[in-house]
Coordinates of C-alpha atoms in Angstrom, one line a residue:
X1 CA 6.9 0.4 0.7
X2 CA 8.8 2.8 3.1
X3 CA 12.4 2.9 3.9
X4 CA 14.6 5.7 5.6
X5 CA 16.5 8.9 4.4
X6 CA 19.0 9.9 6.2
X7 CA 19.2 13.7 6.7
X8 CA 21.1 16.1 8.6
X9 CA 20.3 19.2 11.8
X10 CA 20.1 22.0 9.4
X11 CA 18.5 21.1 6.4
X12 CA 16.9 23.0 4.4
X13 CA 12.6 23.6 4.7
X14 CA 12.2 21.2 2.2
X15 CA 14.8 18.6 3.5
X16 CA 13.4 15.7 5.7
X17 CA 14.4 16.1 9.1
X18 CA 13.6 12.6 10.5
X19 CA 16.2 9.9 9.3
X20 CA 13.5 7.6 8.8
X21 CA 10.4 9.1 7.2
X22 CA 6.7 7.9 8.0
X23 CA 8.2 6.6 11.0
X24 CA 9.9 7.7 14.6
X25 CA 13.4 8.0 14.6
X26 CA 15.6 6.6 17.4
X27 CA 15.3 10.7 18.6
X28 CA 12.0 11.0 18.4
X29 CA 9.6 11.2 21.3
X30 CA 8.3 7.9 21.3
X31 CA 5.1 6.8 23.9
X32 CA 7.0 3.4 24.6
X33 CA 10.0 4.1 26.4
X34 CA 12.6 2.4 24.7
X35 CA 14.0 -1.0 26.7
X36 CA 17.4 -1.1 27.4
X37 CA 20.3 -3.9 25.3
X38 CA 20.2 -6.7 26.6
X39 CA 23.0 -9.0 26.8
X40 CA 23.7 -11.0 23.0
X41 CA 21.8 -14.1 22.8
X42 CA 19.8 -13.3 26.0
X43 CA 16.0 -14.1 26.1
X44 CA 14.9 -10.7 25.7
X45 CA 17.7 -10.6 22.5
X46 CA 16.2 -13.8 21.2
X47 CA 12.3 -12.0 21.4
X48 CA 13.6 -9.1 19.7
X49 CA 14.5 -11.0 16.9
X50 CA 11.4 -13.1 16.7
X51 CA 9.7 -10.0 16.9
X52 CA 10.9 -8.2 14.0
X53 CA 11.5 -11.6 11.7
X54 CA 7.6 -12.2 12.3
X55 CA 7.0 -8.7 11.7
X56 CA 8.6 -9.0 8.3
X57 CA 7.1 -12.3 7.2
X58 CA 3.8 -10.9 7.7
X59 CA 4.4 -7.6 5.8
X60 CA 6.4 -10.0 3.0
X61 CA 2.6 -11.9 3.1
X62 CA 0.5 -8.5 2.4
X63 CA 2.9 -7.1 -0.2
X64 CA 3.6 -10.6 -2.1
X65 CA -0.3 -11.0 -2.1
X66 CA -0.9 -7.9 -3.3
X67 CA 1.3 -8.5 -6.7
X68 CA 1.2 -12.1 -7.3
X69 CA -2.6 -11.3 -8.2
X70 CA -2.4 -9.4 -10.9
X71 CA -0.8 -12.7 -12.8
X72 CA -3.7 -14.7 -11.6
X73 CA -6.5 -12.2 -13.3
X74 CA -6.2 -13.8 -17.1
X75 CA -6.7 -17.3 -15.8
X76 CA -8.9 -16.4 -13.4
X77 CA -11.1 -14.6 -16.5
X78 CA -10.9 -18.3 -18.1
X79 CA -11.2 -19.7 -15.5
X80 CA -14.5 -18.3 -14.6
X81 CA -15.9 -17.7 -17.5
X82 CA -16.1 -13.6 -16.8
X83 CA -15.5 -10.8 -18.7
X84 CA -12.1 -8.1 -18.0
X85 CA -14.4 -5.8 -16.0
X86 CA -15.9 -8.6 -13.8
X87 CA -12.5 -10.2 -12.9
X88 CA -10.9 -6.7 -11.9
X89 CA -12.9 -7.6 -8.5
X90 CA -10.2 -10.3 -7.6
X91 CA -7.9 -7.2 -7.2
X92 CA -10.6 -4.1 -6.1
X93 CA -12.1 -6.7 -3.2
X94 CA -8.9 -6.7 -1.6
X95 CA -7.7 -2.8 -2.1
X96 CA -11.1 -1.7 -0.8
X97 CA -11.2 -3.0 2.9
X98 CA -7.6 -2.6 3.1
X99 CA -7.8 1.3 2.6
X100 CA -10.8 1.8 4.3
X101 CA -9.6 -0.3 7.5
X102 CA -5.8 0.9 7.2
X103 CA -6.3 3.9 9.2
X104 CA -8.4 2.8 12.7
X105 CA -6.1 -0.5 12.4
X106 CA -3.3 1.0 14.4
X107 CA -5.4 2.7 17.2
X108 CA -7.0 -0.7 17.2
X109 CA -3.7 -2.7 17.9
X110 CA -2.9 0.0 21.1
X111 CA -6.5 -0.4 22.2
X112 CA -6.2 -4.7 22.1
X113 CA -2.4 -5.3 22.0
X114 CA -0.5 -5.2 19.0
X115 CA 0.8 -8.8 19.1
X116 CA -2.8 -9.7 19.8
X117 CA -4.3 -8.1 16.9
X118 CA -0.7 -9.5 14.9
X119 CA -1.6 -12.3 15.3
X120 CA -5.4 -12.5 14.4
X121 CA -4.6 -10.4 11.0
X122 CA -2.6 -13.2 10.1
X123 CA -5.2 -15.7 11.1
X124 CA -7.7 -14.5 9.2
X125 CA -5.3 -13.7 6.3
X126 CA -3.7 -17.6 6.2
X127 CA -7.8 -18.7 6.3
X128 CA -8.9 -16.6 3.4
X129 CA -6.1 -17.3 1.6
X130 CA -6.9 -21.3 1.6
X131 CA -10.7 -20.1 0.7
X132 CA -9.5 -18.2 -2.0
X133 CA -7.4 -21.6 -3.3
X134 CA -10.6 -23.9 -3.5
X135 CA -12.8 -21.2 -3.9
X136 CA -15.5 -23.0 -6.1
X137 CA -16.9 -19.8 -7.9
X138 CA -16.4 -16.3 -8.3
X139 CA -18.4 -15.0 -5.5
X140 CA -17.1 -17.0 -2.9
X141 CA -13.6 -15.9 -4.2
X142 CA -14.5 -12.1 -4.1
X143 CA -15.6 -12.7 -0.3
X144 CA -12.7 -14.4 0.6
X145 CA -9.8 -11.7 -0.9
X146 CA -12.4 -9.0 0.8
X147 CA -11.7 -11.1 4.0
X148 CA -7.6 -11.1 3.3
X149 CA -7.7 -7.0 2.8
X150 CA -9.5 -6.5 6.1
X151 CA -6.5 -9.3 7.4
X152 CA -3.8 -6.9 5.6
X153 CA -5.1 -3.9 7.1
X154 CA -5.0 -5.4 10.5
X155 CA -1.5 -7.4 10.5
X156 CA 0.5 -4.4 8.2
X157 CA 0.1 -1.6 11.3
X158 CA 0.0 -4.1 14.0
X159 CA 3.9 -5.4 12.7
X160 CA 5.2 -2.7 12.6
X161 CA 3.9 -1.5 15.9
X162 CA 6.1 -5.2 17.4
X163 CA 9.1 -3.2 15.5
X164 CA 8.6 0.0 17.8
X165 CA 7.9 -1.6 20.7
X166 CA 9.9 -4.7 21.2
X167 CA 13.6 -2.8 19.5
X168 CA 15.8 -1.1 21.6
X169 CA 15.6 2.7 20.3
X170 CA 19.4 2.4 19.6
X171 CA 18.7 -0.5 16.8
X172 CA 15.3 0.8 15.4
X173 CA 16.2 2.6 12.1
X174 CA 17.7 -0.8 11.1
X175 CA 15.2 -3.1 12.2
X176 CA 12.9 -0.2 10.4
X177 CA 14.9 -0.4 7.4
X178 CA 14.7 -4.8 7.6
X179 CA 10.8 -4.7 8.0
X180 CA 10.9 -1.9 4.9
X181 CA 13.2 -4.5 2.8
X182 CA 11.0 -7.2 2.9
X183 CA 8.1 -5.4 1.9
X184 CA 10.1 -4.4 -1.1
X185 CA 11.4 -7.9 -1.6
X186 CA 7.8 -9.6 -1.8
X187 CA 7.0 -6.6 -4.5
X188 CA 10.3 -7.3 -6.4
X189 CA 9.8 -11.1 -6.3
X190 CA 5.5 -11.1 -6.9
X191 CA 5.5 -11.0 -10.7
X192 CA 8.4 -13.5 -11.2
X193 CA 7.1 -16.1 -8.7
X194 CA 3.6 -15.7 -9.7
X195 CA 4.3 -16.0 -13.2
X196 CA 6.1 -19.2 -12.1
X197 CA 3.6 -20.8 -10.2
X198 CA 0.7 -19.9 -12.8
X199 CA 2.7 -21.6 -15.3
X200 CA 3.9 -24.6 -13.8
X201 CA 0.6 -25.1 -11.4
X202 CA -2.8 -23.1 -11.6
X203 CA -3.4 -20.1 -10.1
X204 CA -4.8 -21.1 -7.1
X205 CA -1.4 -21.8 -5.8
X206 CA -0.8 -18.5 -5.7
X207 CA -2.9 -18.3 -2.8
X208 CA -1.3 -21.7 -1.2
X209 CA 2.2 -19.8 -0.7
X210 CA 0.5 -17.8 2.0
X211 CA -0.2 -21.1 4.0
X212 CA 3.0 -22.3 5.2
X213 CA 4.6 -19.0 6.1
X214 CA 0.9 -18.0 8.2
X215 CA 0.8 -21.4 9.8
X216 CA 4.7 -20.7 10.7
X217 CA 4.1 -17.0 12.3
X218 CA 0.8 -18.3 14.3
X219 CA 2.9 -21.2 16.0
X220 CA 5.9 -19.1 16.7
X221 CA 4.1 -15.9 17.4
X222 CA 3.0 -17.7 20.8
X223 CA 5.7 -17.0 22.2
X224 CA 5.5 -13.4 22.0
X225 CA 3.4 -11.3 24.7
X226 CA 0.1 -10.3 24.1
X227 CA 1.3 -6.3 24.7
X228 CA -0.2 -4.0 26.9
X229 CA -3.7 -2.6 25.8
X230 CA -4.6 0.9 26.4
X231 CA -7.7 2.2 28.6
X232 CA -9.8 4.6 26.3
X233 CA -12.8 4.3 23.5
X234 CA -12.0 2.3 20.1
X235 CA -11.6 3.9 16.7
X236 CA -14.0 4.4 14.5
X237 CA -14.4 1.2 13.0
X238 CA -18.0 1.9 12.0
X239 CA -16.4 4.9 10.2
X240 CA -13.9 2.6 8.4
X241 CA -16.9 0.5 7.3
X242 CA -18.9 3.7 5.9
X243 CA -15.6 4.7 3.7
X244 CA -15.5 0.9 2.1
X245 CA -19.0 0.7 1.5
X246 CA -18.6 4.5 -0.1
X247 CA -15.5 3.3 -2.5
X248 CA -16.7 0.0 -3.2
X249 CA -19.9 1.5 -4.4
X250 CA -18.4 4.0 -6.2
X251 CA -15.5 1.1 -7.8
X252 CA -19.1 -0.4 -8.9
X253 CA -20.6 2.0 -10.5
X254 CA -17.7 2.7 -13.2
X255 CA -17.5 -1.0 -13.8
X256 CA -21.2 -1.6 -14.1
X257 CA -22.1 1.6 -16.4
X258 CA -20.3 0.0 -19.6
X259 CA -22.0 -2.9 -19.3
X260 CA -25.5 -1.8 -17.9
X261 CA -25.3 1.7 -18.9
X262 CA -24.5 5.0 -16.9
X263 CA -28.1 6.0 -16.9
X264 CA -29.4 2.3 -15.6
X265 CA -30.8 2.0 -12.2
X266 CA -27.6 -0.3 -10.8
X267 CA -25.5 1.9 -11.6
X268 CA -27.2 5.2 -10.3
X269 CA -28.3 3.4 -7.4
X270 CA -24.4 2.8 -6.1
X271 CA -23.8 6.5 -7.4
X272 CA -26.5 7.2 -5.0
X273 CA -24.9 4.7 -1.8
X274 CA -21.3 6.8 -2.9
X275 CA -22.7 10.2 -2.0
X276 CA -24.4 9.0 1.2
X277 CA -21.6 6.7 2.5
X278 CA -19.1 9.6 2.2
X279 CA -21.7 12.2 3.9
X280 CA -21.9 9.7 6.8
X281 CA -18.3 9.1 6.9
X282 CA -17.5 12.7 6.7
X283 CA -20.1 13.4 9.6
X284 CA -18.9 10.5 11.9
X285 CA -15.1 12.0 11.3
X286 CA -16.5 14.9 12.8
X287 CA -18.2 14.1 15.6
X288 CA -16.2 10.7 17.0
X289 CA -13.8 11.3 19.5
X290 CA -11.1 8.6 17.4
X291 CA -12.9 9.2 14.0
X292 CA -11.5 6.8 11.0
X293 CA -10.6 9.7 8.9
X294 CA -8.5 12.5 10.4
X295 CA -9.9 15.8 8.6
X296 CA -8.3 18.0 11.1
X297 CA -5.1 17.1 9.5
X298 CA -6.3 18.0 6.2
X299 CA -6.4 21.6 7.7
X300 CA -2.7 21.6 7.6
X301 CA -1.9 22.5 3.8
X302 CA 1.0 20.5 3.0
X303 CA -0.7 17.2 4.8
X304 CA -3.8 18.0 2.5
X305 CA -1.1 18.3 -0.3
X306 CA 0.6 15.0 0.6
X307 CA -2.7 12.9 1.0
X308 CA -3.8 14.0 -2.9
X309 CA -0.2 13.1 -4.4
X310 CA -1.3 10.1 -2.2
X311 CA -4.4 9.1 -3.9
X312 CA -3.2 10.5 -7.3
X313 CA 0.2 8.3 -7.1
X314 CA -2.2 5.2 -6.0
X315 CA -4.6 5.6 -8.6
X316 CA -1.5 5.6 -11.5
X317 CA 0.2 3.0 -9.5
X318 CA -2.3 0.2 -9.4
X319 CA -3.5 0.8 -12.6
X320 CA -0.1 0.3 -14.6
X321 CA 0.3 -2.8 -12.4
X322 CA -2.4 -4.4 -13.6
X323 CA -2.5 -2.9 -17.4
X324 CA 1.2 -4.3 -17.7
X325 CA 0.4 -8.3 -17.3
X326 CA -3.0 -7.4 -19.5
X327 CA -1.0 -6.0 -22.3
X328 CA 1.7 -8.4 -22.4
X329 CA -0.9 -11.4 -22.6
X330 CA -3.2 -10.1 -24.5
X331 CA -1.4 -7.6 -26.8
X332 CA 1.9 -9.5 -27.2
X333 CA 0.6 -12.6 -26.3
X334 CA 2.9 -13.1 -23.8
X335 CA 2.6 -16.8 -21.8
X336 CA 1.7 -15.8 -18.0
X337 CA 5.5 -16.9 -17.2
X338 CA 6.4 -14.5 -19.3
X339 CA 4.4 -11.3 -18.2
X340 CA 6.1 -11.9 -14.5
X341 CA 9.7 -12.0 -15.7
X342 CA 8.7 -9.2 -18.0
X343 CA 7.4 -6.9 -15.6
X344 CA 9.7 -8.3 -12.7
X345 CA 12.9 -5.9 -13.9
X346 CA 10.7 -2.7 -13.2
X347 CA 9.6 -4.3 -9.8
X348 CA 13.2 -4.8 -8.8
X349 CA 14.3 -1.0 -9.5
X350 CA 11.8 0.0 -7.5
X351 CA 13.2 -2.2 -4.8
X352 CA 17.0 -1.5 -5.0
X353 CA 15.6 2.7 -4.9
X354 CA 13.5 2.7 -2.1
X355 CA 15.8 1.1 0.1
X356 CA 18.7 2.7 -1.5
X357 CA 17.5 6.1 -0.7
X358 CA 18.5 6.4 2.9
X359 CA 22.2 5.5 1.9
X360 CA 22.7 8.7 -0.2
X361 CA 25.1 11.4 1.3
X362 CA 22.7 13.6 0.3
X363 CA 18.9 13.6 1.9
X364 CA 16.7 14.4 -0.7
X365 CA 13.9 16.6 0.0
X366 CA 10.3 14.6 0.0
X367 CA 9.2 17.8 -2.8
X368 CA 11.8 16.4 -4.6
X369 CA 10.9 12.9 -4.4
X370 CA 7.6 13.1 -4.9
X371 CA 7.6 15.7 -8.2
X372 CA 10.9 13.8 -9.6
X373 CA 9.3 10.4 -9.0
X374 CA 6.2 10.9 -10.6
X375 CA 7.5 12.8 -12.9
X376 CA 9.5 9.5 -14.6
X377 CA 6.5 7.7 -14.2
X378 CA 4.9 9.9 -15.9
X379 CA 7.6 10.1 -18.9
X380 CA 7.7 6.2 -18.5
X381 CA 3.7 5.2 -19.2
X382 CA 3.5 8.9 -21.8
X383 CA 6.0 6.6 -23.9
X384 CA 4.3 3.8 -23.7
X385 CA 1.1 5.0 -24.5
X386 CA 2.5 6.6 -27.8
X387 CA 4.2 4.0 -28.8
X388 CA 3.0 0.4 -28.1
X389 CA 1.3 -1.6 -30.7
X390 CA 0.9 -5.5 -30.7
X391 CA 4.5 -5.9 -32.2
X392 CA 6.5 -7.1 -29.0
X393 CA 9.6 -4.7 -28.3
X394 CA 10.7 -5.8 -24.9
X395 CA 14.4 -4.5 -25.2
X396 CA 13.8 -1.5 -26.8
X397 CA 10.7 -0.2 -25.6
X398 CA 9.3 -2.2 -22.5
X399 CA 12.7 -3.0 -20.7
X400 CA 14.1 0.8 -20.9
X401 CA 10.6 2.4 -20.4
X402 CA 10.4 -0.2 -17.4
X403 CA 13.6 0.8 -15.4
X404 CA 12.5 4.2 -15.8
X405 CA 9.6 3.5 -13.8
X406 CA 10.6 1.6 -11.3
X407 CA 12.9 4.6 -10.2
X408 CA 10.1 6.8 -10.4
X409 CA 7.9 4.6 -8.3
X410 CA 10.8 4.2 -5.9
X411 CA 11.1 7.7 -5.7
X412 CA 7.6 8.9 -5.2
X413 CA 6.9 5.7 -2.9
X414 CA 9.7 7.4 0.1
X415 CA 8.8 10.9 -0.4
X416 CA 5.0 10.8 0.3
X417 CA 6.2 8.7 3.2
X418 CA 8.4 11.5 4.1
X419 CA 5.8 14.3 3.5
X420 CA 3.2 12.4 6.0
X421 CA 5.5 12.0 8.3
X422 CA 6.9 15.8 8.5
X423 CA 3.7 17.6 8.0
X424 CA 2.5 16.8 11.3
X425 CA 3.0 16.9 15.1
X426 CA 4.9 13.5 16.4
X427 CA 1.7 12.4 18.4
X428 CA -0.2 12.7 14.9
X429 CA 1.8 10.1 12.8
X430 CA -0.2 7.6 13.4
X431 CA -3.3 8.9 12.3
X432 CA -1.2 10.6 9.6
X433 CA 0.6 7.5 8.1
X434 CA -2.7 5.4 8.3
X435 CA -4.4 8.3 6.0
X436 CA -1.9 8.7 3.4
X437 CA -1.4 4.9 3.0
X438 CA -5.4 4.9 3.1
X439 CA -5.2 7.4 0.1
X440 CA -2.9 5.8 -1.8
X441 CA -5.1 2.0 -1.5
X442 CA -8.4 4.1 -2.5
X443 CA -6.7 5.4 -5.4
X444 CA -6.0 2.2 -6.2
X445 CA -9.3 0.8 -6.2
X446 CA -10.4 3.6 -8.4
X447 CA -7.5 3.1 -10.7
X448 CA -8.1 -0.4 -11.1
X449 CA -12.1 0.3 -12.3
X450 CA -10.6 3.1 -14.1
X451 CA -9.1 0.0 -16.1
X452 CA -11.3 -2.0 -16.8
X453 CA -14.1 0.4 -17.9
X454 CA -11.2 2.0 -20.0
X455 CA -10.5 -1.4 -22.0
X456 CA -14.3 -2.1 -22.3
X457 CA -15.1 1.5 -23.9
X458 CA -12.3 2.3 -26.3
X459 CA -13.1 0.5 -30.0
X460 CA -9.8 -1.3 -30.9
X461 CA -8.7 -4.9 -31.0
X462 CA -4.9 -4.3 -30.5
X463 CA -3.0 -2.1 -28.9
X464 CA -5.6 1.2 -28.7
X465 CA -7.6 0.4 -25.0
X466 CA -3.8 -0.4 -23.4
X467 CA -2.3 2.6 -24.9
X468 CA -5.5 4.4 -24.0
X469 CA -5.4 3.2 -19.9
X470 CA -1.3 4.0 -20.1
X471 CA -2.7 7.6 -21.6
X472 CA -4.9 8.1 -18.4
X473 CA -2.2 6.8 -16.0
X474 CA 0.7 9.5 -17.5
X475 CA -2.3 12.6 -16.6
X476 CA -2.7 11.2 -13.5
X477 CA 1.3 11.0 -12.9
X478 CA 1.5 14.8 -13.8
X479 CA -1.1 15.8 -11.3
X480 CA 0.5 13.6 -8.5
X481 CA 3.9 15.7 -9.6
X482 CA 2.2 19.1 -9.5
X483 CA 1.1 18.1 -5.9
X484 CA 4.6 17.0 -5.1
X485 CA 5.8 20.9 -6.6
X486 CA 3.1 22.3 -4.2
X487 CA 4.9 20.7 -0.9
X488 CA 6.6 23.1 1.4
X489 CA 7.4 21.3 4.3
X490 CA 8.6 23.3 7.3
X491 CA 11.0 20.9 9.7
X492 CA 9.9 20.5 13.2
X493 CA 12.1 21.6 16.0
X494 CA 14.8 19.1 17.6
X495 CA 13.5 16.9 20.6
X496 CA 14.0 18.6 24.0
X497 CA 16.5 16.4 26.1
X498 CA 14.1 13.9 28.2
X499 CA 14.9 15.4 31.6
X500 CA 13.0 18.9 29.9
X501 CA 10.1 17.2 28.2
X502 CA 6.7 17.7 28.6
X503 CA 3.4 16.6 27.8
X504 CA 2.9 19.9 25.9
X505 CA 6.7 19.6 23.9
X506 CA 4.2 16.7 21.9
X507 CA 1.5 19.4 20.9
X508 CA 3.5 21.8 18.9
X509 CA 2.2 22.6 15.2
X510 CA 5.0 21.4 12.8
X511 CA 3.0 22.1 9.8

């Protein structure tokens, strides 16, 4: 979730500089020249505002999705008949292609069209999602939510790209700020209407909520152009492919070696696929002229900086999402109903913060942000994992403990966006934004296996493997707020005037 900071000409080093970090300002050198107002309630008015309300309903799709689910792992479990570490797929099969696919996504949407490849994220995303609802075994249900995280990864950069390119430049830090909101509505809703639907239906209507709203953007997204594609080689999508087969192997391995052993030859053998995935990926990224992973940028320090608070924040992230509806089920024996409206108050905070943000007078620096924010999540799950035990205290422990985190996450959420976005040159943020986001979603997978092989491994049969997994989130906090203290962000220079610019005003090292 991203939304904008407002900042001002002479801020400090540390200061943001664009008004809307992770993404170009109305200012900014932009490689769409902006089209000019047209008259209210004209046709090119009316397919600006398709534009960005499709836009948002496919983003509200890919964040709902990605909390609804963690209400659906319990009954899924039942369900299914599989063990905690087996079900933590239903959430890993989706993080996995979505990270790895993330970053060549957006080159991909200039290189076909951006409405184009909209529209056939969504596609795939609506189909999977009715697989996933009649999905008659586990399997088939793993393949499917794979299937919807290679759909996120396509629709998420290819809707916001419609934002840039169909808003007039003088409108786009709102229709931005519109496009952030809903993401951060479908996160603040998930656990309440998941634990609704779960209650009062099964948890295969989860996965039916997706229908209506895809069927509605494909027929009305018809009447959007196709876009202009752009003459030059494809990304690395073989690249892309390399990192998910790398993490998914590695996601495998921890979740396999309680239950076959660390030494077995399952789990060795994915240790094995983990190395040699990430040597190929590395090498491809090397020598592909539009490689899936950037590591030139890494050379910059505070992008390297940025993209471990990225995969640190990630791993802590996902992993007290899912640990918070497994505790309250299965420690306070919470109904599923209850988990959502339980975890929903945190959800909201983090809603009514990262959108709040860019209404401050005061820009907050992305150092601050980041350190701050994970810093009270740190604080937040370090309380928890001192002081749960299977006596419920939601007021007194889980409701304060709760807000506390939900400020942090909104916190941390906008200032790695803000560090991406300032720690490179303006033709980079692409390529920049794709990798941090990539980072966070591959610390999520990892954080999610992290779980599960947590729970199975510690002895206890109440509260010990939760406050255990909350243990292993705070550490992880800390070392995404020591990345955000190591952040020294240097402001890049103001745009020249258009008449002055060049091809070579685009190239300048902002690092």
């Amino acid at each position: 979730m991203t939304t904008s900071v407002s900042s001002s000409p002479d801020s400090s080093p540390d200061s943001p500089s664009d008004p809307s970090p992770g993404f170009p300002s109305s200012n900014s050198p932009s490689p769409e020249a902006p089209s000019a107002p047209s008259p209210v309630g004209g046709p090119s008015a009316r397919r600006t505002s398709l534009a960005l309300l499709l836009a948002c309903a496919g983003t509200f799709l890919s964040f709902l999705d990605a909390t609804v689910t963690n209400l659906a792992v319990p009954p899924i479990a039942a369900d299914f008949g599989v063990s905690l570490t087996t079900v933590s797929w239903v959430a890993t099969a989706y993080v996995i292609p979505f990270a790895a696919l993330l970053a060549p996504a957006g080159p991909l949407a200039d290189a076909v069209g951006r409405a184009r490849l909209f529209l056939v994220g969504v596609a795939a995303f609506t189909a999977s999602s009715l697989l996933i609802a009649v999905a008659p075994n586990l399997p088939v249900l793993l393949g499917a939510r794979a299937v919807q995280g290679l759909a996120a990864a396509l629709l998420v950069p290819a809707s916001l790209g419609l934002v840039l390119a169909e808003i007039p430049a003088a409108r786009r830090r709102a229709a931005i700020g519109v496009w952030s909101a809903a993401g951060a509505l479908a996160a603040a809703a998930g656990p309440a209407l998941g634990g609704v639907m779960v209650e009062v239906l099964d948890w295969r209507a989860l996965f039916c909520l997706n229908l209506p709203v895809g069927v509605w953007v494909l027929i009305a997204g018809r009447k959007l152009p196709s876009g202009e594609s752009r003459a030059g080689r494809a990304p690395d999508l073989l690249g892309g492919l390399l990192l998910a087969l790398g993490v998914g192997a590695a996601v495998y391995a921890l979740t396999q070696g309680p239950d076959h052993g660390w030494t077995s030859a399952q789990v060795l053998t994915a240790a094995a696929v983990t190395v040699l995935a990430g040597v190929a990926t590395v090498l491809r990224a090397l020598r592909h002229p539009r490689p899936a992973l950037r590591l030139d940028l890494l050379r910059g320090r505070p992008f390297a900086v940025a993209t471990g608070a990225s995969l640190a924040y990630g791993t802590a992230l996902f992993t007290t999402m899912l640990l918070g509806v497994l505790f309250l089920t299965g420690a306070w024996g919470y109904s599923t109903l209850e988990a959502g409206l339980a975890m929903s108050p945190a959800a909201l905070v983090t809603a009514v913060v990262g959108v709040g943000i860019g209404r401050l007078p005061v820009a907050l620096a992305p150092r601050t942000m980041v350190a701050g924010g994970s810093a009270l999540i740190a604080a937040s799950t370090g309380v928890l994992a001192l002081l749960i035990d299977t006596e419920p205290r939601f007021w007194t422990l889980w409701l304060p403990a709760g807000v506390v985190m939900g400020v942090g996450v909104g916190l941390a959420t906008v200032g790695i966006s803000s560090a991406a976005a300032l720690s490179v040159a303006p033709r980079d943020f692409a390529a920049a934004t794709g990798m941090v986001m990539a980072a966070r979603q591959v610390g999520g997978g990892l954080g999610i296996a992290a779980t599960a092989v947590i729970i199975a491994e510690v002895a206890g049969t109440g509260a010990e493997p939760y406050a255990a997994v909350y243990g292993f989130a705070t550490v992880v906090n800390l070392a995404a707020a020591a990345g955000g203290l190591a952040l020294r962000l240097t402001p890049p220079p103001p745009p020249r005037p258009a008449a002055a610019a060049t091809p070579h005003a685009l190239e300048g090292d902002q690092r």
